[in-house]
Coordinates of C-alpha atoms in Angstrom, one line a residue:
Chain A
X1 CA 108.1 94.4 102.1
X2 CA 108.1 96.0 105.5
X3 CA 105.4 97.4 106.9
X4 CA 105.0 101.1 106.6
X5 CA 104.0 103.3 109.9
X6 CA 100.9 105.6 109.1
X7 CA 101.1 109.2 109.7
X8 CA 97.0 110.8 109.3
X9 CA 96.9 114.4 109.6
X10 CA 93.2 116.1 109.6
X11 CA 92.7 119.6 109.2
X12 CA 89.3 120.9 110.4
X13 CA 87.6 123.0 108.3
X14 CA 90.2 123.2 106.0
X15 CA 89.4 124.0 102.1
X16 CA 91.5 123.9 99.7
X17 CA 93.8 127.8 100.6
X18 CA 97.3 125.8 100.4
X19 CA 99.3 126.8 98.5
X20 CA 100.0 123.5 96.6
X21 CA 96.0 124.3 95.7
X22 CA 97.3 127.1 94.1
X23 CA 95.8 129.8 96.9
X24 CA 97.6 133.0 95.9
X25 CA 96.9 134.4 99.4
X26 CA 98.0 131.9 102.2
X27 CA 101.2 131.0 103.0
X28 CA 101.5 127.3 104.0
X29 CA 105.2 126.4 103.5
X30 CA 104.9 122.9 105.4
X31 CA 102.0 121.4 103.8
X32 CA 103.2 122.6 100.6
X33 CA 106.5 120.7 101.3
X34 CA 105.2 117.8 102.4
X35 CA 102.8 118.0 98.6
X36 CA 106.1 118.7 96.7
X37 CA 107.3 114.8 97.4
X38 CA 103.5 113.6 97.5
X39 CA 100.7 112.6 95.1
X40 CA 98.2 115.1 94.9
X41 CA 95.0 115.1 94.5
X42 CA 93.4 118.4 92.8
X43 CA 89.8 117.5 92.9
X44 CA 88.7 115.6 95.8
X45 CA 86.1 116.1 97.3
X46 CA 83.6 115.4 101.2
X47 CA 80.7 113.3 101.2
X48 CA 78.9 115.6 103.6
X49 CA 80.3 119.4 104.5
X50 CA 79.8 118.9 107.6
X51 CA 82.3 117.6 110.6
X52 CA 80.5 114.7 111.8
X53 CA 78.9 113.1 108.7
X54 CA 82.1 113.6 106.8
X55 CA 84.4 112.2 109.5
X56 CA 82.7 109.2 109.8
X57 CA 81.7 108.6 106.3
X58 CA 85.5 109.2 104.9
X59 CA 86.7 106.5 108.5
X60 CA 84.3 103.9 107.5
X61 CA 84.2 104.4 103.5
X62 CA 80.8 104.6 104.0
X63 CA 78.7 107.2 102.8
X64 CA 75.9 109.0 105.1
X65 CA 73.2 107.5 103.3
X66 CA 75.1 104.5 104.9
X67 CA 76.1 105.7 108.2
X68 CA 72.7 107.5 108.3
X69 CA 74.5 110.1 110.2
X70 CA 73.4 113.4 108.7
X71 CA 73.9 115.3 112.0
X72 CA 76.1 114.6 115.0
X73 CA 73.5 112.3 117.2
X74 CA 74.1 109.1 116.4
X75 CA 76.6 106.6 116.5
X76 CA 76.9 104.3 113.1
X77 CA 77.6 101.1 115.7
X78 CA 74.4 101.4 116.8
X79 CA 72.7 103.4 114.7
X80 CA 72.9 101.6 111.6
X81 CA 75.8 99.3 111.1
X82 CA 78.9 97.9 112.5
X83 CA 81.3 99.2 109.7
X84 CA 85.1 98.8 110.5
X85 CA 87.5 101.8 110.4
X86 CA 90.7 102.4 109.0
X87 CA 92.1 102.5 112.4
X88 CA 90.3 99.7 113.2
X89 CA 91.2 97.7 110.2
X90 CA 95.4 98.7 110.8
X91 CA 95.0 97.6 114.7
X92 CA 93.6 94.3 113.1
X93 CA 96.5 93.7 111.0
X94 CA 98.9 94.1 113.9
X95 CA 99.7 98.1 114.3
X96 CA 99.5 100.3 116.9
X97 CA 96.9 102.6 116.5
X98 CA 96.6 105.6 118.3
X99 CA 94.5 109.1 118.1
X100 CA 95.3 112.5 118.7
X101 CA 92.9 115.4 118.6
X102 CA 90.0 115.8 116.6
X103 CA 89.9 112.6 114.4
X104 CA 86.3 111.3 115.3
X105 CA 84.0 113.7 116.1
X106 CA 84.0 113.9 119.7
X107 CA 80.6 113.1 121.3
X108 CA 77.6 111.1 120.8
X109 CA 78.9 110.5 117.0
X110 CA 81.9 108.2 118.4
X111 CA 80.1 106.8 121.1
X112 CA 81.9 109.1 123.7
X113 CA 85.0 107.1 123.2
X114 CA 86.5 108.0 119.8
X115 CA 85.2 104.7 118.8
X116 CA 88.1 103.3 121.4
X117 CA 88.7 100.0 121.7
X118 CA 87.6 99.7 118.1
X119 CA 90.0 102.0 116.7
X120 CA 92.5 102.5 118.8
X121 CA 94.9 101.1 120.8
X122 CA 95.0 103.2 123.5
X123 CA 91.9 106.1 124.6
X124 CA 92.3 108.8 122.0
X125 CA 93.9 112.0 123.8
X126 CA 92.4 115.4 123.3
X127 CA 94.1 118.7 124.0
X128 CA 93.0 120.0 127.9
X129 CA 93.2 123.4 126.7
X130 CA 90.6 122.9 124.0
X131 CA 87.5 123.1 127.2
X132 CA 88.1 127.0 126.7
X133 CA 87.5 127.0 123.1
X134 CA 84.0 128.7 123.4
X135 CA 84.7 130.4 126.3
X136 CA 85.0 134.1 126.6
X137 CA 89.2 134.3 125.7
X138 CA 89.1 136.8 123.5
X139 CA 89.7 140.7 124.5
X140 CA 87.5 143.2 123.1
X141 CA 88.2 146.7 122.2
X142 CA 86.3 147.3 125.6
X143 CA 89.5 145.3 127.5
X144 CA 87.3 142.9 128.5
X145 CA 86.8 139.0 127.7
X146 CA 84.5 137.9 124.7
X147 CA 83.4 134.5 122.7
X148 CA 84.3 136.0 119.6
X149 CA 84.4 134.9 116.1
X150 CA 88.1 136.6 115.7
X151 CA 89.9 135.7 118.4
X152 CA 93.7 136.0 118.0
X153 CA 95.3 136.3 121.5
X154 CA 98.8 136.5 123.0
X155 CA 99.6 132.6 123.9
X156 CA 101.1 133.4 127.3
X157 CA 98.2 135.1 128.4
X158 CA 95.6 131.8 127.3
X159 CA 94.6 129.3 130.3
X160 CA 97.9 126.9 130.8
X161 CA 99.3 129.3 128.1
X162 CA 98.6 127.5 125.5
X163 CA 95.9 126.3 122.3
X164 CA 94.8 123.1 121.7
X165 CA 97.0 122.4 118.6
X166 CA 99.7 123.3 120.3
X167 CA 99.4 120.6 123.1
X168 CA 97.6 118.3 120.2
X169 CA 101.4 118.4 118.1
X170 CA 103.4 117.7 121.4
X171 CA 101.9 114.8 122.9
X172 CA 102.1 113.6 119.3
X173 CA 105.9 114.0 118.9
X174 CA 106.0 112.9 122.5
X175 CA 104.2 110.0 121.2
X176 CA 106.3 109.5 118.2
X177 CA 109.5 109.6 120.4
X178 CA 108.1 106.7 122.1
X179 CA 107.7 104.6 119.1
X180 CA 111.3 104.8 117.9
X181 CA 112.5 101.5 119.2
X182 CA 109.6 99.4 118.6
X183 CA 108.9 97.1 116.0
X184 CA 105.3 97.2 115.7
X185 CA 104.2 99.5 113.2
X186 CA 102.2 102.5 114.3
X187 CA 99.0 104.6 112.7
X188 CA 99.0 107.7 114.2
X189 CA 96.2 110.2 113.4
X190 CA 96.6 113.6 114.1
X191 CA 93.3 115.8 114.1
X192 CA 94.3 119.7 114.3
X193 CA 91.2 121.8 115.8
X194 CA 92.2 124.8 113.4
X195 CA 91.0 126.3 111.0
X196 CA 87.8 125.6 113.0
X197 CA 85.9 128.1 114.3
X198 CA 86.3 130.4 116.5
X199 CA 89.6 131.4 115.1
X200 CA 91.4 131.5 118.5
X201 CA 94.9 131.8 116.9
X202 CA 98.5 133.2 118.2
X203 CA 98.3 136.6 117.7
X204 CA 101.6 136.3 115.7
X205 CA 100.2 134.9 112.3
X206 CA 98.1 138.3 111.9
X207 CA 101.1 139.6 111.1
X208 CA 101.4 137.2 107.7
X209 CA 98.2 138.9 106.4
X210 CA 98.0 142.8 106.6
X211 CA 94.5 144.1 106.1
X212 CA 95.4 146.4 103.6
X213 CA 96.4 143.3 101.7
X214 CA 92.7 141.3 102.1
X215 CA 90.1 141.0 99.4
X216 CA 86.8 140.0 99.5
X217 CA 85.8 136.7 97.7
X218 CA 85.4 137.4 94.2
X219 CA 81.4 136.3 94.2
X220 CA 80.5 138.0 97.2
X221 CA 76.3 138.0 96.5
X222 CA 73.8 135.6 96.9
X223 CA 73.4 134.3 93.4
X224 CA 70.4 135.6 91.6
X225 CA 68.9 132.0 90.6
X226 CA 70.1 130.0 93.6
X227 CA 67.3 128.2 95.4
X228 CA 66.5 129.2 98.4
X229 CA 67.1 125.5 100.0
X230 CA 70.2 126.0 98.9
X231 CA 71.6 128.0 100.8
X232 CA 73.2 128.3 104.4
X233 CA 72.5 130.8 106.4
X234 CA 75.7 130.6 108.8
X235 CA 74.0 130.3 112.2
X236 CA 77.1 129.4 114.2
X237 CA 79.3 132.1 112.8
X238 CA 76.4 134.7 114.0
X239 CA 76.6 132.7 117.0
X240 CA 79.9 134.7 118.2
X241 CA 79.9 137.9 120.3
X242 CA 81.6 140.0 118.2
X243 CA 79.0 139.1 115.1
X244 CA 76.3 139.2 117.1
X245 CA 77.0 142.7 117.7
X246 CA 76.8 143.4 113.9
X247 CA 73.2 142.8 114.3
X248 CA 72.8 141.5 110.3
X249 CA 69.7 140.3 109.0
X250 CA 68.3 136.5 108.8
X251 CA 69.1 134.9 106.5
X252 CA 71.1 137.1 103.7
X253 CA 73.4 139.3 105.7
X254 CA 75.6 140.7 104.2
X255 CA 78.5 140.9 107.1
X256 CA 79.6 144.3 106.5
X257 CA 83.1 144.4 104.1
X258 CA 85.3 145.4 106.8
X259 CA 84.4 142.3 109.2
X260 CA 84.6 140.3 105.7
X261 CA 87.5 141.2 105.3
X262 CA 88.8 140.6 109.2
X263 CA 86.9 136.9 108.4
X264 CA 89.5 136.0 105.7
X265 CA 92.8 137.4 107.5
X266 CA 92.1 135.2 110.3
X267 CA 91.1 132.3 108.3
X268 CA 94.4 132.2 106.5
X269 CA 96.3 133.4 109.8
X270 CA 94.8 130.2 111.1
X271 CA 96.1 128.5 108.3
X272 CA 99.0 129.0 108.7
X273 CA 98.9 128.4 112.5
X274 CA 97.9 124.8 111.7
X275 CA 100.9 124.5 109.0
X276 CA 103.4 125.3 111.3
X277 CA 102.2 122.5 113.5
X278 CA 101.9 120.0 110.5
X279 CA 105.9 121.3 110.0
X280 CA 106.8 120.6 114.0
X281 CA 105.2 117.2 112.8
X282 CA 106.7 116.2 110.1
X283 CA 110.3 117.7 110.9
X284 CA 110.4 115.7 114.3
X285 CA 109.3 112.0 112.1
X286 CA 112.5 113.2 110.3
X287 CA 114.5 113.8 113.0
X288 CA 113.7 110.3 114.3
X289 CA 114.8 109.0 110.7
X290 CA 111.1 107.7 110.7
X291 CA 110.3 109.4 107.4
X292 CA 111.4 106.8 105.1
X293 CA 109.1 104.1 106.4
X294 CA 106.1 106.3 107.3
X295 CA 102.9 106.8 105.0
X296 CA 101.6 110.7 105.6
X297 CA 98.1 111.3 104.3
X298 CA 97.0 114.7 104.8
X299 CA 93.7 116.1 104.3
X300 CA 90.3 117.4 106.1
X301 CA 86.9 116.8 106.8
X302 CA 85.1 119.6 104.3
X303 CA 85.9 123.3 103.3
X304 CA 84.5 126.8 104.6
X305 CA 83.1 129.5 102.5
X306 CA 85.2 133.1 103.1
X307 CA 82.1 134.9 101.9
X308 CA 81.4 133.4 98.3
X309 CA 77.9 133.2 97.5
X310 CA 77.0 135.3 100.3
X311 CA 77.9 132.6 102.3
X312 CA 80.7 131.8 105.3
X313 CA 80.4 128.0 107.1
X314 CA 80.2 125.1 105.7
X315 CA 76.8 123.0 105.6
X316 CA 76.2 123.4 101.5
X317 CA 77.3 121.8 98.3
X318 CA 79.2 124.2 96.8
X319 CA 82.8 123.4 96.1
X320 CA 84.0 125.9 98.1
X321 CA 82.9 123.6 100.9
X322 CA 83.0 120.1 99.2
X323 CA 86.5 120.3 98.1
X324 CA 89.2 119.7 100.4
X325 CA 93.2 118.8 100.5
X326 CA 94.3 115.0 99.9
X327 CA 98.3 114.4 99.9
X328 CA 99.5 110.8 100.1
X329 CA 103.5 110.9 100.8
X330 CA 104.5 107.3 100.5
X331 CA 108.3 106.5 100.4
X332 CA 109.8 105.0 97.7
X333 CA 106.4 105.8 95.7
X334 CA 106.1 109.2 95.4
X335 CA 109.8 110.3 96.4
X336 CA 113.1 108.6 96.5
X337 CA 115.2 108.8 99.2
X338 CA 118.2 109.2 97.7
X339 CA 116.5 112.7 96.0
X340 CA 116.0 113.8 99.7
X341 CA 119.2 115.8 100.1
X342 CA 119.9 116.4 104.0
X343 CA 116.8 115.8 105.2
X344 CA 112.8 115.0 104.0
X345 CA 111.2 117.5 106.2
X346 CA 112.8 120.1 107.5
X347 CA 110.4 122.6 109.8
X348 CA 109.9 125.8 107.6
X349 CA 109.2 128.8 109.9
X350 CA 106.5 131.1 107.8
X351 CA 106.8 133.9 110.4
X352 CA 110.6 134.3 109.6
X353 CA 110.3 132.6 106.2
X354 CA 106.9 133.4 104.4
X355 CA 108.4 133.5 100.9
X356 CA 108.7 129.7 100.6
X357 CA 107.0 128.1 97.5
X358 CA 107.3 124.4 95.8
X359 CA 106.4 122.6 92.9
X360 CA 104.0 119.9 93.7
X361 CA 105.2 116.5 93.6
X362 CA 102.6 114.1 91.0
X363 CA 99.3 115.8 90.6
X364 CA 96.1 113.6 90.4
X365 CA 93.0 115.7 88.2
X366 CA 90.5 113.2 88.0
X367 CA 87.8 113.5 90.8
X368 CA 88.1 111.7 93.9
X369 CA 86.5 111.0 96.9
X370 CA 86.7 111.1 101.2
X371 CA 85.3 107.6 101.0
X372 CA 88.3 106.7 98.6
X373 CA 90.7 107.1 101.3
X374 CA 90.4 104.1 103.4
X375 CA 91.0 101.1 100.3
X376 CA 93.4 103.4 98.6
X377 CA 95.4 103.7 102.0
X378 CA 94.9 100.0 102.7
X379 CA 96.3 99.1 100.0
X380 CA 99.3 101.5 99.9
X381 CA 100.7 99.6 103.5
X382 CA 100.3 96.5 101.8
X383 CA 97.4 95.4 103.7
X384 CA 95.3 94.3 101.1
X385 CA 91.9 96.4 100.1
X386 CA 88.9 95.6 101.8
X387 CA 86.1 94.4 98.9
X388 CA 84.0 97.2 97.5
X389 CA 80.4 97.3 99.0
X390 CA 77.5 95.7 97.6
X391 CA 74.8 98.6 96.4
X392 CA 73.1 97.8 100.1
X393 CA 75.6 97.4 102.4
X394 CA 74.0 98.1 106.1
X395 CA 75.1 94.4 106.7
X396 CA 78.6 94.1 105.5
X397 CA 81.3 95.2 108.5
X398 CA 84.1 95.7 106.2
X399 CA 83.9 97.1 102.6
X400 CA 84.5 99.9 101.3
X401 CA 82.4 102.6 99.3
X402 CA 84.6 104.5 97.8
X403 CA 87.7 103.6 95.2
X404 CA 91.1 102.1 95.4
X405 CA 93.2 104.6 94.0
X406 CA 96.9 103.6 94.5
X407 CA 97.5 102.5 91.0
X408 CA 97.5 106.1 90.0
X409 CA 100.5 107.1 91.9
X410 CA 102.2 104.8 89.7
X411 CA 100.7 104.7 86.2
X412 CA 98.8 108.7 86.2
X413 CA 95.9 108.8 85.5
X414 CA 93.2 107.5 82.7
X415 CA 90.0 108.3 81.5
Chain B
X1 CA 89.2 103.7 80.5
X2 CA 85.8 105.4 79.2
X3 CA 84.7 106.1 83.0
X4 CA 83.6 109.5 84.1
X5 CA 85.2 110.0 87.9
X6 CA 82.4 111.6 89.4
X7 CA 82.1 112.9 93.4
X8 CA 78.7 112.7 94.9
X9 CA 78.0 114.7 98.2
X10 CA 74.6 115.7 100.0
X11 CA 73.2 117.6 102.0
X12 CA 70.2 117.7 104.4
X13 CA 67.7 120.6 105.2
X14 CA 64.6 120.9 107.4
X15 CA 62.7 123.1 104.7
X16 CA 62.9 124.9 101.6
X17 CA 63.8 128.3 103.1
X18 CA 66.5 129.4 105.3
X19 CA 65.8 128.8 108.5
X20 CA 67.9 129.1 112.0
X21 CA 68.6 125.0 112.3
X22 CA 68.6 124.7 108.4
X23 CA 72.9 124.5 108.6
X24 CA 72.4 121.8 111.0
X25 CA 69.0 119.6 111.2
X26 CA 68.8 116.9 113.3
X27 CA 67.8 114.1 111.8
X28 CA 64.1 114.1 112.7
X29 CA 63.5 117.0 111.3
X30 CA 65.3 116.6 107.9
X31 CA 62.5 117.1 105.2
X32 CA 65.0 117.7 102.2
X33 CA 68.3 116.1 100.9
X34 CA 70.3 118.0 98.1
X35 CA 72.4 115.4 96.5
X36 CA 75.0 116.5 94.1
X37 CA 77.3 114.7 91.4
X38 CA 80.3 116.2 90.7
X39 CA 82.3 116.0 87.6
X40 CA 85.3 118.0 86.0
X41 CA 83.2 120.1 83.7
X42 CA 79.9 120.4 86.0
X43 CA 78.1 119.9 89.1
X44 CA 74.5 118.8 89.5
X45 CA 72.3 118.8 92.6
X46 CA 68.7 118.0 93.5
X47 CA 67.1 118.5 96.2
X48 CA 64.8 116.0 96.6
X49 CA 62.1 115.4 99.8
X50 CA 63.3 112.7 102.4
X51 CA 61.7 110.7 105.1
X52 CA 64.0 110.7 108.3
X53 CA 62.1 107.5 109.7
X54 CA 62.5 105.3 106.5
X55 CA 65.9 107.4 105.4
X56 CA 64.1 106.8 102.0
X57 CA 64.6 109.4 99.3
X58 CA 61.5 110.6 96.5
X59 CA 63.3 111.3 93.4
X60 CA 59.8 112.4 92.6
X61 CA 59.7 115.1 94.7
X62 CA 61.9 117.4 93.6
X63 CA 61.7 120.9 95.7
X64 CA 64.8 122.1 93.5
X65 CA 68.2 122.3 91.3
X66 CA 71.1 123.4 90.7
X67 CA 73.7 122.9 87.6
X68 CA 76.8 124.6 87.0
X69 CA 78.9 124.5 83.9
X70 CA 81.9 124.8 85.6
X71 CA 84.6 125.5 82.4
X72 CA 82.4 128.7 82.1
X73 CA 81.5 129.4 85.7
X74 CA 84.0 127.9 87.9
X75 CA 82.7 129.5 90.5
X76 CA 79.1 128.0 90.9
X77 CA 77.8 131.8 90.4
X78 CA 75.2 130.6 87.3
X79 CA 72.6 128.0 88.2
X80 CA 71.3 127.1 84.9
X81 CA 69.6 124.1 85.9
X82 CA 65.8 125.7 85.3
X83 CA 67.3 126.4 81.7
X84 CA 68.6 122.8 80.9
X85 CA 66.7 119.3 79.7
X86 CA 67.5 116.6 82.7
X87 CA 66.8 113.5 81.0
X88 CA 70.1 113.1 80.2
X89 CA 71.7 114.0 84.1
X90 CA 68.6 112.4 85.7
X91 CA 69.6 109.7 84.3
X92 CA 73.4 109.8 85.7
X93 CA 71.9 110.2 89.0
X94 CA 69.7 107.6 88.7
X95 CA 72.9 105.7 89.6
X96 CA 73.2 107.5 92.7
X97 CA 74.9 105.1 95.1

């Protein structure tokens, strides 16, 4: 059959608050759209909590003990092996692959390049705006300009005014316009910088999550028997100017309950910052009447503790920080497009609409992984799934790790 | 059909206390690995000592666990893992990939 375009949205930081997840708190009316016509997956879950590692272990369907990437310093090229990427593998098989964002880690981890040419077909764009990101854009109670953790600003008044997802979700419907008339298939991958710390965030979305209305995580302590090694002390979060000023202990905390509480407004305000520019995304592929050749896959690289365990950050095992969002939409799959009515995806607006909810399209239980991703997407376009790895695989360039797991979107689920 | 889907993610740390790089060692200084598998009823993790110039792993060397029976504690509040026979979980991650 035809080829299908790819769309690849990444989230950063993003657990599992959506409410197709069943999050009673956020409100994330596109995402939860786009799962109400998708295959979802409940219980999937990162190789690594951490953005690096997890990036390039769920790219390669390799894991890090593979990649040997347990921090950000190396590139798996030269570090250990010359594993082909999903993008990589799609440019190979004649599409035009392009990045956007975060995708790759930025850095030493991608070789400085976003792993361009491999990957990509052109050099991977990345937001101008996003060089302020830890610098002081944030006013204080004092009027003046902080790097704070909580950060929520009026747009107009940011450098360029505007925020890195923002520019990330134009020049990617700019880039979508552009693909309208071609016949080459594209894979476009779309990495959003939110909710990633710090949460600099349109004022606006506050508004979604009164204070008043905030709880703090239901297991707010330190568990009594969890081992010491377990546990993550949250370095960068103290990092911020407005934490640092808290002055709380090494390594236990507690972040007093007022700030906790601040923490988890902003988180979900953030969330829903980032849904509104997955809806801008999805609403212009269906504008271009692109939607009913177009695979979306939608997920992120690990979650974020909101204060369980006594914890806030990633960098554990806990599921809070393991488990993330995976939504395949694949046309004529997972929805029919004769069901779609007037259009697949129309752009919800939360801050004039927040009272949108869905039921999900198919549900997948059974766990799943990051490193599933790449021969379960292969497959999906009809490309053929690259062969499973031997149990040592630092010389094999193309196999995959993880599991192919397109045959559940059409028979459910066993075992 | 008789397959278990299981998850397996790790994670590295420079010692067995907290300590300011422990969220983020680099690789040289990596002394401990907590691997965890993950089913739908519980999640298992060792943390086991590592060697960051071999990258090789002593299952031996176990500096501590965790288990979580997660249809009772689905919130990974209740390590029981000090209260449980491993022979049987070892055994499961004996097949670590």
């Amino acid at each position: 059959a035809e080829m299908k375009n790819v769309l690849f949205i990444v989230a950063d930081d993003l657990r599992t608050s959506l409410g197709c997840y069943g999050d009673p708190v956020v409100k994330s009316p596109n995402i939860d759209h786009l799962a109400s016509k998708s295959q979802v997956f409940l219980n999937a879950y990162a190789q690594q909590a951490v953005c690096a590692p997890s990036r390039t272990s769920m790219l390669t369907s390799r894991r890090p003990d593979t990649t040997r990437l347990y921090d950000f310093k190396s590139y798996w090229r030269v570090h250990s092996g010359n594993y082909t990427t999903i993008p990589q593998y799609f440019k190979s098989k004649g599409y035009f692959t392009v990045s956007v964002g975060k995708v790759f880690h930025p850095g030493i981890a991608s070789n400085h390049t976003d792993d361009y040419p491999y990957s990509w077909s052109i050099p991977a764009y990345h937001p101008p705006s996003f060089r302020y990101e830890k610098e002081k854009m944030c006013k204080g109670e004092d009027g003046k300009l902080h790097a704070n953790l909580l950060c929520a600003v009026n747009v107009t008044e940011q450098p360029g005014g505007t925020l890195p997802d923002l520019e990330s979700t134009d020049e990617a419907v700019r880039l979508l316009k552009s693909r309208v008339n071609n016949d080459d298939p594209f894979f476009l991958a779309v990495g959003f910088h939110k909710p990633h710390i710090p949460f600099r965030i349109p004022q606006e979305y506050l508004s979604l999550y009164p204070i008043e209305q905030m709880k703090l995580a239901p297991d707010p302590d330190v568990p009594k028997h969890l081992p010491p090694v377990a546990y993550n002390p949250w370095t960068d979060v103290r990092k911020r100017d407005d934490v640092q000023k808290l002055n709380i202990s090494f390594p236990y905390g507690p972040i007093p309950k007022d700030f906790q509480l601040r923490i988890r407004q902003h988180y979900y305000a953030a969330v829903s910052y980032m849904d509104a520019q997955v809806g801008r995304l999805l609403s212009t592929l269906d504008a271009l009447g692109l939607a009913d050749n177009t695979v979306v896959v939608f997920t992120s690289d690990h979650g974020w503790s909101l204060g369980e365990h006594g914890e806030w950050a990633k960098y554990s095992n806990f599921d809070v920080t393991t488990r993330v969002p995976l939504i395949f939409f694949v046309p004529g799959v997972t929805t029919f497009l004769d069901w779609q009515g007037p259009s697949t995806f129309p752009f919800i607006d939360v801050l004039t609409q927040p009272e949108y909810s869905f039921q999900n399209g198919k549900v997948g239980k059974n766990v799943v992984e990051l490193v599933d991703v790449f021969p379960t997407l292969s497959s999906i376009a009809g490309l053929g799934t690259p062969q499973s790895c031997p149990d040592v695989s630092f010389q094999e360039e193309l196999c995959a790790e993880g599991r192919n797991l397109a045959n559940t979107f059409r028979y459910g689920e066993r075992g | 059909v008789n397959e278990e889907a299981v998850s397996f993610s790790q994670y590295p740390r420079p010692a067995d206390t907290p300590q300011v790089n422990s969220d983020l060692p680099d690789l040289k200084d990596i002394k401990v690995m907590g691997y965890s598998l993950r089913s739908w009823d519980y999640r298992y993790t060792l943390w086991l000592g590592f060697d960051p110039k071999t990258f090789q792993v002593n299952v031996s060397d176990i500096h501590a666990g965790e288990l979580y029976m997660l249809a009772d504690d689905p919130g990974e509040d209740n390590n029981v893992y000090t209260a449980f026979d491993h022979s049987v979980i070892k055994k499961n991650m004996a097949i670590l990939p």
